[in-house]
Amino acid sequence: DAGVIQSPRHEVTEMGQEVTLRCKPISGHDYLFWYRQTMMRGLELLIYFNNNVPIDDSGMPEDRFSAKMPNASFSTLKIQPSEPRDSAVYFCASSFRTAILSNQPQHFGDGTRLSIL
Amino acid sequence: RKEVEQDPGPFNVPEGATVAFNCTYSNSASQSFFWYRQDCRKEPKLLMSVYSSGNEDGRFTAQLNRASQYISLLIRDSKLSDSATYLCVVKKMDSSYKLIFGSGTRLLVRP
């Protein structure tokens, strides 16, 4: 079975540019999570969706960040304009509701390594 | 104060050693507890859930102390392949499905 698929794997861009990260969750999973990982702050939840609806975006750092889930098989995380402090690894994860209730794992994608120059 | 705190390490141990990590959490309403493993430049993966009665999976033993709000992971007979970062994770007892990750403890197992 295909796991969570993220693209691109690596992104290097100049500050001020728009960055779009993409995620395809595991088919049938109804929860999707976006995380950011840095050395300083570790792994932080940015936003999560249930059935394509954003449930909690309290982790989104500021208005420059936005996330959408137009359908069950696709989500984007957009940063506009990007800044050097946005440099991090961004992970997408997905899960079943019942899996969450039974303490089964969230399945993570390989991540996108983002560098803003 | 962070909700989940871990010693960042690194713990540098020889093959065959026993090593233990601790983790403390600040929210007494935390409901579920996990250890995730993250290899260098890879994604986190669930290692094991942690139950109040303690649980074992092969060489790995997890313990939970709710009164003191800490979680432990014990690795026996460590292997080179155990080298990784171990993330302590908690989930609150509420309607959200948010996981709170610790910053991780790095383990290096040397030959």
Short mmCIF file of C-alpha atoms in Angstrom, two decimals:
data_model
loop_
_atom_site.label_atom_id
_atom_site.label_comp_id
_atom_site.label_asym_id
_atom_site.label_seq_id
_atom_site.Cartn_x
_atom_site.Cartn_y
_atom_site.Cartn_z
CA ASP A 1 0.00 0.00 0.00
CA ALA A 2 1.19 3.50 -0.74
CA GLY A 3 1.96 5.53 2.33
CA VAL A 4 1.51 9.25 2.81
CA ILE A 5 3.06 10.98 -0.17
CA GLN A 6 4.57 14.43 0.11
CA SER A 7 6.06 16.68 -2.53
CA PRO A 8 8.49 18.14 -3.12
CA ARG A 9 11.06 16.27 -1.02
CA HIS A 10 13.32 19.31 -1.00
CA GLU A 11 12.63 22.96 -1.70
CA VAL A 12 15.13 25.79 -1.73
CA THR A 13 13.84 29.25 -2.48
CA GLU A 14 14.52 32.88 -1.76
CA MET A 15 12.73 34.78 0.93
CA GLY A 16 9.61 36.48 -0.21
CA GLN A 17 8.66 33.71 -2.60
CA GLU A 18 5.51 31.66 -2.27
CA VAL A 19 6.02 28.06 -1.23
CA THR A 20 3.44 25.29 -1.68
CA LEU A 21 3.85 21.91 -0.03
CA ARG A 22 1.65 19.02 -1.07
CA CYS A 23 0.36 15.92 0.63
CA LYS A 24 -1.60 12.86 -0.43
CA PRO A 25 -2.87 10.93 2.60
CA ILE A 26 -3.32 7.19 2.73
CA SER A 27 -6.51 6.25 0.94
CA GLY A 28 -9.44 6.01 3.33
CA HIS A 29 -7.83 7.97 6.14
CA ASP A 30 -10.14 10.72 7.36
CA TYR A 31 -7.65 12.70 9.46
CA LEU A 32 -4.76 14.69 8.03
CA PHE A 33 -2.12 16.52 10.05
CA TRP A 34 0.56 19.04 9.08
CA TYR A 35 3.65 19.27 11.32
CA ARG A 36 6.81 21.33 11.30
CA GLN A 37 10.10 20.09 12.76
CA THR A 38 13.09 22.24 13.70
CA MET A 39 16.07 21.66 15.94
CA MET A 40 14.97 24.42 18.29
CA ARG A 41 11.28 23.60 18.64
CA GLY A 42 11.05 19.93 17.76
CA LEU A 43 7.93 18.56 16.07
CA GLU A 44 4.98 20.93 16.23
CA LEU A 45 1.44 20.40 14.99
CA LEU A 46 0.40 23.22 12.68
CA ILE A 47 -3.13 22.21 11.65
CA TYR A 48 -5.28 19.14 11.25
CA PHE A 49 -8.30 18.24 9.13
CA ASN A 50 -11.13 15.78 9.59
CA ASN A 51 -13.07 14.81 6.47
CA ASN A 52 -11.41 17.71 4.62
CA VAL A 53 -12.54 20.28 7.21
CA PRO A 54 -9.93 22.17 9.27
CA ILE A 55 -10.50 21.34 12.93
CA ASP A 56 -7.67 23.05 14.75
CA ASP A 57 -5.29 25.57 13.22
CA SER A 58 -4.01 26.98 16.49
CA GLY A 59 -0.50 25.85 15.64
CA MET A 60 -0.28 27.85 12.43
CA PRO A 61 2.40 30.40 13.23
CA GLU A 62 0.98 33.42 11.46
CA ASP A 63 -1.13 34.64 8.58
CA ARG A 64 1.61 33.87 6.10
CA PHE A 65 0.71 30.21 6.53
CA SER A 66 -2.43 28.67 5.07
CA ALA A 67 -3.60 25.11 4.51
CA LYS A 68 -6.35 23.62 2.41
CA MET A 69 -7.82 20.21 1.79
CA PRO A 70 -10.01 20.43 -1.31
CA ASN A 71 -10.71 16.69 -1.34
CA ALA A 72 -10.00 13.54 0.61
CA SER A 73 -6.85 12.74 -1.33
CA PHE A 74 -5.02 16.05 -1.39
CA SER A 75 -3.89 18.83 0.91
CA THR A 76 -1.60 21.83 0.55
CA LEU A 77 0.34 23.97 2.99
CA LYS A 78 1.23 27.36 1.60
CA ILE A 79 3.64 29.99 2.90
CA GLN A 80 3.41 33.44 1.37
CA PRO A 81 5.68 35.32 1.66
CA SER A 82 8.31 32.93 2.92
CA GLU A 83 11.00 33.95 5.43
CA PRO A 84 14.31 32.32 6.43
CA ARG A 85 12.84 31.35 9.83
CA ASP A 86 10.35 29.13 8.00
CA SER A 87 13.20 26.78 7.10
CA ALA A 88 12.31 23.39 8.56
CA VAL A 89 11.14 19.91 7.70
CA TYR A 90 7.39 19.83 7.12
CA PHE A 91 5.64 16.52 7.67
CA CYS A 92 2.17 15.45 6.68
CA ALA A 93 0.51 12.56 8.53
CA SER A 94 -2.81 10.76 8.22
CA SER A 95 -4.92 8.40 10.29
CA PHE A 96 -8.31 6.76 10.69
CA ARG A 97 -10.57 8.15 13.42
CA THR A 98 -10.97 4.69 14.88
CA ALA A 99 -7.21 4.21 14.75
CA ILE A 100 -6.76 7.37 16.77
CA LEU A 101 -9.27 6.23 19.37
CA SER A 102 -7.51 2.89 19.69
CA ASN A 103 -4.09 4.51 19.93
CA GLN A 104 -2.95 3.27 16.56
CA PRO A 105 -0.32 5.45 14.89
CA GLN A 106 -0.45 8.42 12.69
CA HIS A 107 1.34 7.57 9.47
CA PHE A 108 3.87 10.16 8.41
CA GLY A 109 5.10 11.06 4.97
CA ASP A 110 8.80 11.42 4.20
CA GLY A 111 8.63 15.17 4.78
CA THR A 112 9.59 18.22 2.76
CA ARG A 113 12.92 19.84 3.63
CA LEU A 114 12.39 23.54 3.11
CA SER A 115 15.22 26.06 3.01
CA ILE A 116 14.46 29.73 2.65
CA LEU A 117 17.52 31.78 1.71
CA ARG B 1 7.67 25.12 30.22
CA LYS B 2 7.18 22.57 27.42
CA GLU B 3 4.25 20.18 27.72
CA VAL B 4 6.51 17.19 27.12
CA GLU B 5 10.14 17.29 28.22
CA GLN B 6 12.95 14.91 27.39
CA ASP B 7 16.68 14.84 27.92
CA PRO B 8 18.07 15.49 24.42
CA GLY B 9 21.11 13.26 25.01
CA PRO B 10 22.91 11.93 23.16
CA PHE B 11 23.13 8.68 25.05
CA ASN B 12 26.22 6.91 23.75
CA VAL B 13 26.23 3.24 24.74
CA PRO B 14 28.03 0.06 23.62
CA GLU B 15 26.22 -2.75 21.88
CA GLY B 16 24.50 -5.01 24.36
CA ALA B 17 24.01 -2.31 26.95
CA THR B 18 20.74 -1.50 28.64
CA VAL B 19 19.63 2.10 28.33
CA ALA B 20 16.66 3.97 29.75
CA PHE B 21 15.02 7.22 28.75
CA ASN B 22 12.59 9.26 30.79
CA CYS B 23 10.04 11.81 29.74
CA THR B 24 7.86 14.11 31.83
CA TYR B 25 4.57 15.68 30.84
CA SER B 26 2.93 18.70 32.40
CA ASN B 27 -0.75 18.19 31.66
CA SER B 28 -2.35 15.80 34.12
CA ALA B 29 -5.28 15.45 31.73
CA SER B 30 -3.08 13.62 29.26
CA GLN B 31 -4.78 10.45 28.17
CA SER B 32 -2.59 8.37 25.93
CA PHE B 33 1.14 7.94 25.70
CA PHE B 34 3.51 6.70 23.04
CA TRP B 35 7.11 6.32 22.05
CA TYR B 36 7.95 7.14 18.45
CA ARG B 37 11.27 6.47 16.80
CA GLN B 38 12.83 8.80 14.24
CA ASP B 39 15.87 7.84 12.23
CA CYS B 40 18.16 10.55 10.90
CA ARG B 41 16.48 12.48 8.10
CA LYS B 42 13.45 10.20 8.19
CA GLU B 43 9.87 10.47 9.38
CA PRO B 44 8.72 9.52 12.92
CA LYS B 45 7.27 6.03 13.31
CA LEU B 46 5.34 4.56 16.20
CA LEU B 47 7.54 2.34 18.35
CA MET B 48 4.99 1.43 21.02
CA SER B 49 2.07 2.69 23.03
CA VAL B 50 2.51 3.03 26.79
CA TYR B 51 -0.02 1.55 29.16
CA SER B 52 -0.51 2.18 32.85
CA SER B 53 0.38 -1.39 33.72
CA GLY B 54 3.57 -1.19 31.71
CA ASN B 55 4.12 -3.09 28.51
CA GLU B 56 6.90 -4.92 26.78
CA ASP B 57 7.69 -5.52 23.13
CA GLY B 58 10.75 -7.70 22.73
CA ARG B 59 13.74 -5.78 24.02
CA PHE B 60 11.67 -2.67 24.68
CA THR B 61 9.76 -1.96 27.89
CA ALA B 62 7.60 1.11 28.46
CA GLN B 63 6.32 2.32 31.81
CA LEU B 64 3.90 5.05 32.83
CA ASN B 65 3.75 6.74 36.21
CA ARG B 66 0.64 8.92 36.26
CA ALA B 67 1.21 10.18 39.81
CA SER B 68 4.61 11.58 38.88
CA GLN B 69 3.66 12.30 35.29
CA TYR B 70 6.53 10.55 33.68
CA ILE B 71 7.03 7.89 31.06
CA SER B 72 10.04 5.68 30.56
CA LEU B 73 11.47 3.52 27.82
CA LEU B 74 13.96 0.77 28.55
CA ILE B 75 15.97 -0.86 25.79
CA ARG B 76 17.78 -4.08 26.67
CA ASP B 77 20.63 -5.67 24.72
CA SER B 78 20.89 -2.60 22.49
CA LYS B 79 21.77 -3.07 18.83
CA LEU B 80 23.53 -0.79 16.40
CA SER B 81 20.21 -0.47 14.61
CA ASP B 82 18.64 1.05 17.72
CA SER B 83 20.57 4.25 17.04
CA ALA B 84 17.90 6.86 16.46
CA THR B 85 16.00 9.65 18.19
CA TYR B 86 13.20 8.52 20.50
CA LEU B 87 10.24 10.85 20.78
CA CYS B 88 7.93 10.84 23.77
CA VAL B 89 4.35 11.64 22.73
CA VAL B 90 1.19 12.37 24.69
CA LYS B 91 -2.45 12.84 23.71
CA LYS B 92 -4.82 14.86 25.86
CA MET B 93 -8.06 13.58 27.25
CA ASP B 94 -10.28 15.79 25.16
CA SER B 95 -12.12 15.68 21.90
CA SER B 96 -9.10 16.65 19.86
CA TYR B 97 -6.79 14.20 18.21
CA LYS B 98 -3.69 16.25 18.77
CA LEU B 99 -0.45 14.55 19.65
CA ILE B 100 2.13 16.54 21.61
CA PHE B 101 5.69 15.50 20.79
CA GLY B 102 8.74 15.85 22.97
CA SER B 103 11.91 17.10 21.32
CA GLY B 104 13.40 13.63 21.45
CA THR B 105 16.30 11.79 23.02
CA ARG B 106 19.11 10.78 20.73
CA LEU B 107 20.63 7.32 21.15
CA LEU B 108 23.94 6.25 19.65
CA VAL B 109 24.87 2.59 19.96
CA ARG B 110 28.52 1.95 19.22
CA PRO B 111 30.18 -1.37 18.25
#
